[in-house]
Tab-separated table of C-alpha atoms in Angstrom:
chain	number	residue	atom	x	y	z
A	1	MET	CA	-0.097	-0.036	0.038
A	2	ILE	CA	2.792	2.554	0.812
A	3	GLU	CA	4.203	2.111	-2.620
A	4	ILE	CA	0.859	3.010	-4.288
A	5	ILE	CA	0.685	6.221	-1.885
A	6	ALA	CA	4.359	7.102	-3.054
A	7	ILE	CA	3.881	6.569	-6.690
A	8	LEU	CA	0.664	8.819	-6.661
A	9	ALA	CA	1.922	11.492	-4.082
A	10	LEU	CA	5.337	12.072	-5.422
A	11	PRO	CA	4.368	13.560	-8.777
A	12	LEU	CA	1.476	15.381	-7.118
A	13	ILE	CA	3.714	17.042	-4.589
A	14	GLY	CA	6.368	17.686	-7.453
A	15	ALA	CA	3.678	19.500	-9.486
A	16	ALA	CA	2.666	21.649	-6.422
A	17	VAL	CA	6.365	22.636	-5.719
A	18	LEU	CA	7.181	23.132	-9.408
A	19	ALA	CA	4.250	25.407	-9.759
A	20	PHE	CA	6.001	27.875	-7.464
A	21	VAL	CA	9.564	27.273	-8.210
A	22	GLY	CA	9.292	26.093	-11.757
A	23	GLU	CA	11.118	29.051	-13.182
A	24	ARG	CA	14.239	28.814	-10.936
A	25	PRO	CA	17.606	27.518	-12.284
A	26	TYR	CA	17.210	24.281	-10.300
A	27	ALA	CA	13.469	23.620	-11.125
A	28	ALA	CA	14.677	21.157	-13.865
A	29	THR	CA	16.669	19.141	-11.357
A	30	VAL	CA	13.543	18.981	-9.007
A	31	ASN	CA	11.624	17.707	-11.998
A	32	VAL	CA	14.235	15.011	-12.560
A	33	ILE	CA	14.388	14.047	-8.800
A	34	ALA	CA	10.578	13.886	-8.558
A	35	SER	CA	10.518	11.559	-11.616
A	36	LEU	CA	13.326	9.567	-10.383
A	37	CYS	CA	11.631	8.894	-6.964
A	38	THR	CA	8.481	8.058	-8.710
A	39	PHE	CA	10.387	5.321	-10.666
A	40	VAL	CA	12.100	3.948	-7.597
A	41	ALA	CA	8.501	3.612	-5.946
A	42	SER	CA	7.195	1.847	-9.105
A	43	ALA	CA	10.136	-0.601	-9.059
A	44	ALA	CA	9.342	-1.210	-5.335
A	45	LEU	CA	5.750	-1.903	-6.196
A	46	THR	CA	7.007	-4.141	-9.095
A	47	VAL	CA	9.076	-6.284	-6.567
A	48	HIS	CA	5.955	-6.440	-4.266
A	49	VAL	CA	3.741	-7.905	-6.969
A	50	ILE	CA	6.495	-10.278	-8.145
A	51	VAL	CA	6.946	-11.621	-4.537
A	52	GLY	CA	3.483	-11.385	-3.177
A	53	GLY	CA	1.258	-11.531	-6.230
A	54	PRO	CA	-1.708	-9.089	-7.177
A	55	PHE	CA	-3.675	-7.220	-4.513
A	56	VAL	CA	-6.494	-4.774	-4.034
A	57	THR	CA	-6.052	-2.074	-1.372
A	58	LEU	CA	-7.287	1.159	0.069
A	59	GLY	CA	-10.844	0.218	0.320
A	60	ARG	CA	-10.716	-1.873	-2.970
A	61	GLN	CA	-10.096	1.497	-4.898
A	62	PHE	CA	-6.825	0.480	-6.201
A	63	LEU	CA	-5.761	-2.759	-7.921
A	64	VAL	CA	-2.293	-4.054	-8.765
A	65	ASP	CA	-1.919	-7.024	-11.110
A	66	PRO	CA	0.809	-8.134	-13.546
A	67	PHE	CA	-0.969	-6.231	-16.278
A	68	ASN	CA	-1.040	-2.736	-14.807
A	69	VAL	CA	2.170	-2.919	-12.728
A	70	PHE	CA	4.146	-3.531	-15.830
A	71	LEU	CA	2.693	-0.458	-17.433
A	72	VAL	CA	3.168	1.413	-14.109
A	73	ALA	CA	7.070	0.604	-14.308
A	74	LEU	CA	7.255	1.426	-17.928
A	75	THR	CA	5.405	4.719	-17.458
A	76	ALA	CA	7.558	5.806	-14.577
A	77	PHE	CA	10.693	4.942	-16.334
A	78	VAL	CA	9.854	6.749	-19.485
A	79	ALA	CA	8.756	9.791	-17.485
A	80	PHE	CA	12.016	9.715	-15.750
A	81	THR	CA	14.231	9.460	-18.852
A	82	THR	CA	12.267	12.142	-20.479
A	83	SER	CA	12.727	14.566	-17.631
A	84	VAL	CA	16.493	13.851	-17.971
A	85	PHE	CA	16.429	14.709	-21.697
A	86	SER	CA	14.136	17.739	-21.232
A	87	ARG	CA	16.479	19.387	-18.656
A	88	PRO	CA	19.147	20.709	-21.180
A	89	TYR	CA	16.497	20.743	-24.142
A	90	MET	CA	14.289	23.038	-22.537
A	91	ARG	CA	16.988	25.403	-21.242
A	92	ILE	CA	18.150	25.596	-24.767
A	93	GLU	CA	14.515	26.425	-25.955
A	94	GLU	CA	14.439	29.263	-23.401
A	95	GLU	CA	17.827	30.701	-24.385
A	96	HIS	CA	16.625	30.780	-27.803
A	97	GLY	CA	13.648	32.845	-26.912
A	98	LYS	CA	10.780	30.258	-27.691
A	99	LEU	CA	9.809	29.963	-23.886
A	100	THR	CA	9.330	32.458	-21.288
A	101	VAL	CA	10.047	32.057	-17.529
A	102	ALA	CA	6.414	31.572	-16.852
A	103	ARG	CA	5.940	28.921	-19.445
A	104	ILE	CA	8.873	27.002	-18.188
A	105	ARG	CA	7.273	26.839	-14.838
A	106	LEU	CA	3.952	25.641	-16.421
A	107	TYR	CA	5.930	23.036	-18.333
A	108	HIS	CA	7.581	21.615	-15.163
A	109	SER	CA	4.291	21.656	-13.108
A	110	MET	CA	2.016	20.154	-15.773
A	111	TYR	CA	4.686	17.614	-16.545
A	112	GLN	CA	4.517	16.166	-13.207
A	113	LEU	CA	0.676	16.406	-12.999
A	114	PHE	CA	0.477	14.502	-16.290
A	115	THR	CA	2.589	11.731	-14.783
A	116	PHE	CA	0.232	11.608	-11.848
A	117	THR	CA	-2.842	11.240	-14.077
A	118	MET	CA	-1.183	8.453	-16.056
A	119	LEU	CA	-0.138	6.423	-12.881
A	120	LEU	CA	-3.754	7.180	-11.380
A	121	ALA	CA	-5.355	5.805	-14.611
A	122	LEU	CA	-3.293	2.673	-14.329
A	123	LEU	CA	-3.525	1.839	-10.636
A	124	THR	CA	-7.244	2.752	-9.893
A	125	ASN	CA	-9.760	-0.155	-9.673
A	126	ASN	CA	-12.613	2.307	-10.291
A	127	VAL	CA	-13.663	2.637	-13.894
A	128	GLY	CA	-15.140	5.955	-13.104
A	129	VAL	CA	-11.843	7.143	-11.717
A	130	LEU	CA	-10.088	5.816	-14.673
A	131	TRP	CA	-12.240	8.143	-16.888
A	132	VAL	CA	-11.522	11.088	-14.464
A	133	ALA	CA	-7.901	10.472	-14.740
A	134	MET	CA	-7.934	10.269	-18.661
A	135	GLU	CA	-9.898	13.574	-18.766
A	136	ALA	CA	-7.210	15.155	-16.422
A	137	ALA	CA	-4.561	13.869	-18.629
A	138	THR	CA	-6.219	15.659	-21.552
A	139	LEU	CA	-6.223	18.924	-19.879
A	140	THR	CA	-2.650	18.830	-18.807
A	141	THR	CA	-1.346	17.868	-22.062
A	142	VAL	CA	-3.485	20.531	-23.847
A	143	LEU	CA	-1.618	23.123	-21.844
A	144	LEU	CA	1.844	21.384	-22.735
A	145	VAL	CA	1.007	21.080	-26.504
A	146	SER	CA	0.247	24.842	-26.575
A	147	LEU	CA	3.433	25.719	-24.630
A	148	TYR	CA	5.084	27.791	-27.419
A	149	ARG	CA	1.908	29.824	-28.043
A	150	THR	CA	2.490	30.076	-31.715
A	151	PRO	CA	-0.699	30.117	-33.967
A	152	ALA	CA	0.186	26.427	-35.213
A	153	SER	CA	0.784	25.206	-31.598
A	154	LEU	CA	-2.607	26.929	-30.338
A	155	GLU	CA	-4.381	25.386	-33.261
A	156	ALA	CA	-2.998	21.831	-32.551
A	157	ALA	CA	-3.969	22.243	-28.793
A	158	TRP	CA	-7.367	23.298	-29.746
A	159	LYS	CA	-7.826	20.372	-32.037
A	160	TYR	CA	-6.537	18.068	-29.492
A	161	PHE	CA	-8.930	19.497	-26.897
A	162	ILE	CA	-11.965	19.271	-29.131
A	163	LEU	CA	-11.410	15.902	-30.550
A	164	CYS	CA	-10.289	14.234	-27.300
A	165	GLY	CA	-12.870	16.002	-25.464
A	166	VAL	CA	-15.594	14.430	-27.680
A	167	GLY	CA	-13.899	11.092	-27.332
A	168	ILE	CA	-13.705	11.234	-23.642
A	169	ALA	CA	-17.437	12.183	-23.444
A	170	LEU	CA	-18.280	9.096	-25.635
A	171	ALA	CA	-16.072	7.079	-23.056
A	172	LEU	CA	-18.154	8.556	-20.117
A	173	PHE	CA	-21.421	7.371	-21.760
A	174	GLY	CA	-19.914	3.944	-22.144
A	175	THR	CA	-18.883	3.926	-18.534
A	176	ILE	CA	-22.467	4.949	-17.458
A	177	LEU	CA	-23.768	2.004	-19.547
A	178	LEU	CA	-21.361	-0.372	-17.969
A	179	TYR	CA	-22.542	0.784	-14.624
A	180	PHE	CA	-26.201	0.349	-15.511
A	181	ALA	CA	-25.323	-3.272	-16.702
A	182	ALA	CA	-23.672	-3.986	-13.303
A	183	GLU	CA	-26.125	-2.215	-11.070
A	184	LYS	CA	-28.591	-5.026	-10.919
A	185	LEU	CA	-26.057	-7.507	-10.036
A	186	LEU	CA	-23.895	-5.446	-7.629
A	187	GLY	CA	-26.273	-2.857	-6.325
A	188	ALA	CA	-26.491	0.820	-6.643
A	189	GLY	CA	-23.134	1.887	-5.086
A	190	GLY	CA	-19.452	2.229	-5.833
A	191	GLY	CA	-19.043	-1.425	-6.081
A	192	ALA	CA	-20.629	-1.518	-9.615
A	193	LEU	CA	-17.813	0.621	-10.815
A	194	LEU	CA	-14.935	-1.609	-9.451
A	195	TRP	CA	-13.192	-3.517	-12.139
A	196	THR	CA	-12.521	-6.557	-9.849
A	197	GLU	CA	-16.220	-6.648	-9.016
A	198	LEU	CA	-17.293	-6.316	-12.622
A	199	ASN	CA	-14.768	-9.036	-13.722
A	200	ASP	CA	-16.319	-11.459	-11.124
A	201	VAL	CA	-19.940	-11.173	-12.376
A	202	ARG	CA	-18.871	-10.423	-16.038
A	203	GLY	CA	-20.695	-13.803	-17.230
A	204	ASP	CA	-23.989	-12.501	-15.845
A	205	LEU	CA	-23.890	-8.936	-17.279
A	206	GLU	CA	-26.485	-7.814	-19.907
A	207	PRO	CA	-24.896	-8.693	-23.190
A	208	ARG	CA	-26.601	-6.076	-25.257
A	209	VAL	CA	-26.028	-3.211	-22.930
A	210	LEU	CA	-22.342	-4.245	-22.558
A	211	SER	CA	-21.856	-4.422	-26.315
A	212	ILE	CA	-23.061	-0.951	-26.735
A	213	ALA	CA	-21.059	0.259	-23.805
A	214	PHE	CA	-17.918	-1.264	-25.518
A	215	VAL	CA	-18.567	0.493	-28.862
A	216	PHE	CA	-18.677	3.726	-26.835
A	217	LEU	CA	-15.678	2.990	-24.769
A	218	LEU	CA	-13.656	1.762	-27.779
A	219	VAL	CA	-14.422	4.984	-29.741
A	220	GLY	CA	-14.011	7.219	-26.912
A	221	TYR	CA	-10.714	5.877	-25.474
A	222	GLY	CA	-9.653	4.980	-28.902
A	223	THR	CA	-9.661	8.577	-29.834
A	224	LYS	CA	-6.857	9.037	-27.365
A	225	VAL	CA	-4.916	5.880	-28.627
A	226	GLY	CA	-5.085	7.621	-32.076
A	227	LEU	CA	-6.818	4.825	-33.903
A	228	VAL	CA	-7.870	5.572	-37.546
A	229	PRO	CA	-10.164	7.551	-38.249
A	230	LEU	CA	-10.036	9.039	-34.754
A	231	HIS	CA	-6.466	10.111	-35.134
A	232	ASN	CA	-6.422	13.530	-36.577
A	233	TRP	CA	-5.333	15.354	-33.415
A	234	LEU	CA	-2.248	13.218	-32.911
A	235	PRO	CA	0.162	14.456	-35.657
A	236	ASP	CA	-0.438	18.058	-34.899
A	237	ALA	CA	-0.053	17.673	-31.127
A	238	HIS	CA	3.206	15.829	-31.699
A	239	ALA	CA	4.491	18.383	-34.246
A	240	GLU	CA	3.590	21.586	-32.544
A	241	GLY	CA	4.389	20.831	-28.791
A	242	PRO	CA	7.821	20.605	-27.176
A	243	THR	CA	9.607	17.368	-28.052
A	244	PRO	CA	9.537	16.040	-24.470
A	245	VAL	CA	5.841	16.343	-24.613
A	246	SER	CA	5.959	14.307	-27.924
A	247	ALA	CA	7.904	11.640	-26.217
A	248	VAL	CA	5.545	11.085	-23.342
A	249	LEU	CA	2.433	11.326	-25.710
A	250	SER	CA	3.727	8.420	-27.889
A	251	GLY	CA	5.457	6.641	-25.060
A	252	LEU	CA	2.738	6.881	-22.241
A	253	LEU	CA	-0.604	8.367	-23.189
A	254	LEU	CA	-1.447	6.101	-26.047
A	255	ASN	CA	-0.524	2.995	-23.906
A	256	VAL	CA	-2.695	4.029	-21.106
A	257	ALA	CA	-5.604	4.628	-23.155
A	258	LEU	CA	-5.225	1.337	-24.877
A	259	TYR	CA	-5.038	-0.201	-21.317
A	260	ALA	CA	-8.433	1.298	-20.557
A	261	VAL	CA	-9.788	-0.422	-23.783
A	262	VAL	CA	-8.345	-3.840	-22.988
A	263	ARG	CA	-9.680	-3.801	-19.529
A	264	CYS	CA	-13.168	-3.255	-20.962
A	265	LYS	CA	-12.661	-5.945	-23.609
A	266	VAL	CA	-11.995	-8.590	-20.745
A	267	LEU	CA	-15.389	-7.865	-19.542
A	268	VAL	CA	-17.097	-8.057	-22.952
A	269	ASP	CA	-15.449	-11.441	-23.609
A	270	GLY	CA	-16.771	-12.828	-20.626
A	271	ALA	CA	-20.470	-11.535	-21.102
A	272	LEU	CA	-20.744	-12.133	-25.017
A	273	PRO	CA	-20.333	-15.539	-26.387
A	274	GLY	CA	-19.111	-14.326	-29.861
A	275	ALA	CA	-16.194	-12.422	-30.969
A	276	PHE	CA	-17.704	-8.879	-30.841
A	277	ALA	CA	-14.916	-7.029	-29.056
A	278	LYS	CA	-12.348	-9.082	-30.907
A	279	ASN	CA	-13.663	-8.233	-34.409
A	280	LEU	CA	-13.938	-4.515	-33.448
A	281	MET	CA	-10.348	-4.257	-32.273
A	282	ILE	CA	-8.921	-6.177	-35.155
A	283	GLY	CA	-10.920	-3.970	-37.561
A	284	PHE	CA	-9.730	-0.628	-35.983
A	285	GLY	CA	-6.254	-1.969	-35.647
A	286	LEU	CA	-5.782	-3.287	-39.169
A	287	VAL	CA	-7.376	0.022	-40.642
A	288	SER	CA	-4.916	2.114	-38.499
A	289	VAL	CA	-1.842	0.110	-39.621
A	290	VAL	CA	-2.690	0.372	-43.442
A	291	VAL	CA	-3.680	4.097	-43.341
A	292	ALA	CA	-1.015	5.388	-41.327
A	293	ALA	CA	1.636	3.465	-43.386
A	294	PHE	CA	0.369	5.325	-46.640
A	295	LEU	CA	0.192	8.573	-44.784
A	296	LEU	CA	3.915	8.282	-43.872
A	297	LEU	CA	4.756	8.758	-47.583
A	298	ARG	CA	3.359	12.365	-47.544
A	299	GLN	CA	5.106	13.753	-44.503
A	300	ARG	CA	7.585	16.413	-44.670
A	301	ASP	CA	7.900	17.366	-41.053
A	302	ILE	CA	10.217	14.979	-38.941
A	303	LYS	CA	7.899	14.837	-35.859
A	304	ARG	CA	4.672	14.314	-37.885
A	305	LEU	CA	6.492	11.574	-39.701
A	306	PHE	CA	7.002	9.751	-36.333
A	307	ALA	CA	3.529	10.673	-35.068
A	308	TYR	CA	2.042	8.614	-37.998
A	309	SER	CA	4.363	5.855	-37.053
A	310	SER	CA	2.884	5.927	-33.622
A	311	ILE	CA	-0.462	5.477	-35.075
A	312	GLU	CA	0.553	2.578	-37.172
A	313	HIS	CA	2.224	0.818	-34.218
A	314	MET	CA	-0.761	1.403	-31.874
A	315	GLY	CA	-2.790	-0.150	-34.684
A	316	ILE	CA	-0.435	-3.198	-34.586
A	317	ILE	CA	-0.710	-3.428	-30.692
A	318	THR	CA	-4.690	-3.166	-30.993
A	319	PHE	CA	-4.734	-5.680	-33.619
A	320	ALA	CA	-2.758	-7.956	-31.494
A	321	PHE	CA	-5.027	-7.638	-28.455
A	322	GLY	CA	-7.827	-8.134	-30.646
A	323	LEU	CA	-6.614	-11.531	-31.833
A	324	GLY	CA	-6.190	-12.525	-28.092
A	325	GLY	CA	-4.733	-15.667	-26.940
A	326	PRO	CA	-1.583	-16.159	-24.932
A	327	VAL	CA	0.882	-15.581	-27.826
A	328	ALA	CA	-0.834	-12.524	-29.374
A	329	ASN	CA	-1.396	-10.934	-26.019
A	330	PHE	CA	2.263	-11.699	-24.944
A	331	ALA	CA	3.292	-10.035	-28.253
A	332	GLY	CA	1.098	-7.071	-27.788
A	333	LEU	CA	2.543	-6.409	-24.262
A	334	LEU	CA	6.145	-6.802	-25.620
A	335	HIS	CA	5.272	-4.518	-28.578
A	336	MET	CA	3.833	-1.848	-25.967
A	337	THR	CA	7.225	-1.909	-24.138
A	338	VAL	CA	9.562	-1.717	-27.118
A	339	HIS	CA	7.446	0.956	-29.021
A	340	SER	CA	7.412	3.256	-25.998
A	341	LEU	CA	11.084	2.976	-25.367
A	342	THR	CA	11.987	3.050	-29.188
A	343	LYS	CA	9.652	6.009	-30.028
A	344	SER	CA	10.503	8.231	-27.136
A	345	ALA	CA	14.319	7.546	-28.020
A	346	ILE	CA	13.565	8.666	-31.560
A	347	PHE	CA	11.637	11.662	-30.485
A	348	PHE	CA	14.784	12.691	-28.210
A	349	ALA	CA	17.142	12.360	-31.270
A	350	ALA	CA	14.625	14.055	-33.637
A	351	GLY	CA	14.301	17.031	-31.183
A	352	HIS	CA	18.008	17.548	-30.971
A	353	ALA	CA	18.377	17.392	-34.770
A	354	ALA	CA	15.416	19.886	-35.152
A	355	GLN	CA	16.741	22.144	-32.356
A	356	LYS	CA	20.266	22.275	-33.869
A	357	THR	CA	19.230	22.775	-37.442
A	358	GLY	CA	16.400	25.235	-36.644
A	359	THR	CA	13.749	23.376	-38.660
A	360	GLN	CA	11.527	20.403	-38.492
A	361	LEU	CA	11.308	19.989	-42.276
A	362	MET	CA	13.103	17.079	-43.281
A	363	GLU	CA	14.439	18.496	-46.602
A	364	HIS	CA	16.306	20.988	-44.713
A	365	ILE	CA	17.915	18.547	-42.383
A	366	ARG	CA	21.026	17.045	-43.914
A	367	GLY	CA	24.329	15.348	-42.849
A	368	LEU	CA	23.474	14.786	-39.067
A	369	VAL	CA	26.256	12.404	-38.992
A	370	THR	CA	28.816	15.163	-39.808
A	371	ILE	CA	27.148	17.881	-37.790
A	372	SER	CA	26.508	15.751	-34.678
A	373	PRO	CA	27.427	12.080	-34.942
A	374	VAL	CA	25.697	10.989	-31.759
A	375	VAL	CA	22.429	12.577	-32.907
A	376	GLY	CA	22.716	11.051	-36.395
A	377	TRP	CA	23.443	7.540	-35.187
A	378	GLY	CA	21.020	7.730	-32.445
A	379	LEU	CA	18.294	8.730	-35.048
A	380	VAL	CA	19.375	5.938	-37.519
A	381	LEU	CA	19.586	3.256	-34.901
A	382	GLY	CA	16.253	4.306	-33.463
A	383	THR	CA	14.653	4.327	-36.915
A	384	LEU	CA	16.031	0.774	-37.793
A	385	ALA	CA	14.619	-0.428	-34.470
A	386	ILE	CA	11.104	1.032	-34.946
A	387	LEU	CA	11.001	-0.269	-38.443
A	388	GLY	CA	11.431	-3.841	-37.077
A	389	MET	CA	15.025	-4.658	-38.140
A	390	PRO	CA	16.533	-7.461	-36.323
A	391	PRO	CA	17.877	-7.975	-33.805
A	392	PHE	CA	15.741	-5.177	-32.098
A	393	GLY	CA	12.855	-6.083	-29.935
A	394	VAL	CA	10.335	-4.570	-32.363
A	395	PHE	CA	11.200	-7.405	-34.834
A	396	ALA	CA	10.404	-10.047	-32.267
A	397	SER	CA	7.087	-8.779	-31.293
A	398	GLU	CA	6.076	-8.050	-34.897
A	399	PHE	CA	7.161	-11.524	-35.842
A	400	LEU	CA	5.009	-12.997	-33.032
A	401	ILE	CA	2.070	-10.908	-34.192
A	402	LEU	CA	2.544	-11.711	-37.805
A	403	THR	CA	2.785	-15.656	-37.281
A	404	THR	CA	-0.113	-15.571	-35.061
A	405	ALA	CA	-2.209	-13.635	-37.708
A	406	MET	CA	-0.989	-16.137	-40.320
A	407	ARG	CA	-2.411	-18.992	-38.215
A	408	GLU	CA	-5.839	-17.454	-36.892
A	409	LEU	CA	-6.598	-14.787	-39.307
A	410	ALA	CA	-4.768	-15.616	-42.590
A	411	TRP	CA	-6.570	-12.942	-44.826
A	412	SER	CA	-5.096	-10.236	-42.671
A	413	THR	CA	-1.486	-11.142	-43.346
A	414	PRO	CA	-1.164	-9.568	-46.726
A	415	PHE	CA	-2.520	-6.187	-45.252
A	416	LEU	CA	-0.029	-6.253	-42.485
A	417	LEU	CA	3.004	-7.237	-44.748
A	418	ILE	CA	2.163	-4.498	-47.306
A	419	ALA	CA	1.676	-1.870	-44.656
A	420	LEU	CA	4.918	-2.754	-42.959
A	421	GLY	CA	6.631	-2.682	-46.365
A	422	VAL	CA	5.374	0.731	-47.235
A	423	ALA	CA	6.132	1.939	-43.717
A	424	PHE	CA	9.711	0.683	-43.905
A	425	ALA	CA	10.192	2.397	-47.508
A	426	ALA	CA	8.615	5.724	-46.435
A	427	VAL	CA	10.529	6.218	-43.191
A	428	PHE	CA	13.846	4.904	-44.173
A	429	SER	CA	13.957	6.807	-47.467
A	430	LYS	CA	13.261	10.078	-45.489
A	431	VAL	CA	15.747	9.332	-42.635
A	432	GLN	CA	18.724	8.154	-44.804
A	433	PRO	CA	19.470	11.494	-46.308
A	434	MET	CA	18.786	13.472	-43.033
A	435	VAL	CA	21.595	11.424	-41.345
A	436	PHE	CA	24.013	10.803	-44.328
A	437	GLY	CA	23.165	13.368	-46.867
A	438	GLU	CA	25.758	16.014	-47.870
A	439	THR	CA	25.836	19.320	-45.968
A	440	THR	CA	27.946	22.436	-45.698
A	441	ALA	CA	27.161	22.872	-41.888
A	442	VAL	CA	30.203	22.684	-39.547
A	443	ARG	CA	30.397	20.099	-36.742
A	444	LEU	CA	28.788	21.262	-33.578
A	445	PRO	CA	31.276	21.931	-30.734
A	446	VAL	CA	29.167	20.567	-28.087
A	447	ARG	CA	27.762	17.080	-27.805
A	448	PRO	CA	24.098	16.791	-26.935
A	449	ALA	CA	22.750	14.912	-23.932
A	450	MET	CA	21.933	11.566	-25.793
A	451	MET	CA	22.246	9.149	-22.850
A	452	PRO	CA	18.552	8.535	-22.601
A	453	VAL	CA	18.366	7.714	-26.288
A	454	PHE	CA	21.156	5.006	-26.129
A	455	VAL	CA	19.662	3.615	-22.676
A	456	HIS	CA	16.422	3.036	-24.389
A	457	LEU	CA	17.838	1.540	-27.575
A	458	ALA	CA	20.184	-0.886	-25.450
A	459	LEU	CA	16.980	-2.089	-23.723
A	460	VAL	CA	15.067	-2.557	-26.981
A	461	LEU	CA	18.225	-4.430	-28.317
A	462	MET	CA	18.200	-6.565	-25.218
A	463	LEU	CA	14.572	-7.509	-25.409
A	464	GLY	CA	15.241	-8.633	-29.025
A	465	LEU	CA	18.060	-10.821	-28.181
A	466	TRP	CA	16.943	-12.001	-24.614
A	467	ILE	CA	14.044	-11.441	-22.377
A	468	PRO	CA	14.995	-12.042	-18.714
A	469	PRO	CA	13.077	-14.847	-17.098
A	470	PHE	CA	11.091	-12.708	-14.631
A	471	LEU	CA	9.944	-10.361	-17.405
A	472	ALA	CA	8.875	-13.153	-19.650
A	473	GLU	CA	6.893	-14.664	-16.681
A	474	TRP	CA	5.529	-11.195	-16.083
A	475	TYR	CA	4.330	-10.822	-19.726
A	476	ARG	CA	2.701	-14.366	-19.789
A	477	SER	CA	0.740	-13.582	-16.360
A	478	ALA	CA	-0.467	-10.486	-17.864
A	479	ALA	CA	-1.406	-12.269	-21.175
A	480	ARG	CA	-3.331	-14.807	-19.145
A	481	LEU	CA	-5.068	-12.045	-17.226
A	482	ILE	CA	-6.385	-10.418	-20.253
A	483	GLY	CA	-7.600	-13.658	-21.889
């Protein structure tokens, strides 16, 4: 119980402190320390679950099991490494006149508040509180996306607020329907919103009501996942917000929103005898993969390019969870991990590249390996990893998903293979000249802080070559839990 209190209290206290001292020279260090302490608390919670098993605590309002504790650890880790990256990055943005002192304070406080909302959404056992946490995450990230206060960033934040606001309203309606379905069995009280209680009686829930509820929940939370055709906010928000915000949006927010969908799918699978939820998730996932792959061909902005890549990969993960079964669920969880680590690393490298060249347009970024070798190699290695080149972990998870699709849903395999091939050609053809193209720019005298990039990529490489036994068992337990 103490670990949960620490995980939630530390970012909340950090947000309050940084709201008052966020413009001071040491504020970035406070942000890093708060994120590090949160990660340490999440590691302690992980050990607790590995040793003692899943548990419910604090009046049954918080649940910790193999599925969410793995995401809690991943979320806290990426939040910590992103805070390390943002320390020099945001200082340079301020020196370039892009940010004022007040906006730096807003950034630091909202960053910690965003971390709190993500962790609350993962740890709560109450589907109503889950909805509240997702709505709070929307509000905090709207302020982060609009941080530069340019016309483009304000437009992106407004589009994000409207589209995700509509989506979260649909998710609220789905949550209300879920409550109505459970009220007859669990009574008119808070128990009808507790996921553990709902899971115990899922076989007795009204199938028609639950099927309608799942449609609203999938569309609502699917908007925040970035599933096609609900994705229009995502490329703009990634392109116009600060790079650390792009990293946590791709690495954290999309995972947590999909987590909410999968929790709801578990209930529907228990209540409906057919493959209703499975078919919906397969459909949305496959369409997202194919559409995003072809949209990659048209991109000129480096951050928009990798934003569409995030849509493609979230489609792959949604497709995997739609397939279900031990192998597909295992692969989906592995892909969640490696995508979060790889995509945040890519945004770190892309942010440095855009900051040093003064533009996000890929046609104006050339010869990174000459200007700054660590940035160039970080970007090209991250790109190879996210495109599924062996021996990186993305290859392992995509291979498992493809082989499962061949066995259980053979007609989908050509669509996946074509989409992955188009995505590979589109992304690699754009990144290669950025890294190895000719340039007249001189080599930068200062090496950027690229440690988070190579730490992430090292972990992704490790997961492609060897998954530690405790981690593999963790994935298997979570895969069994979600069906």
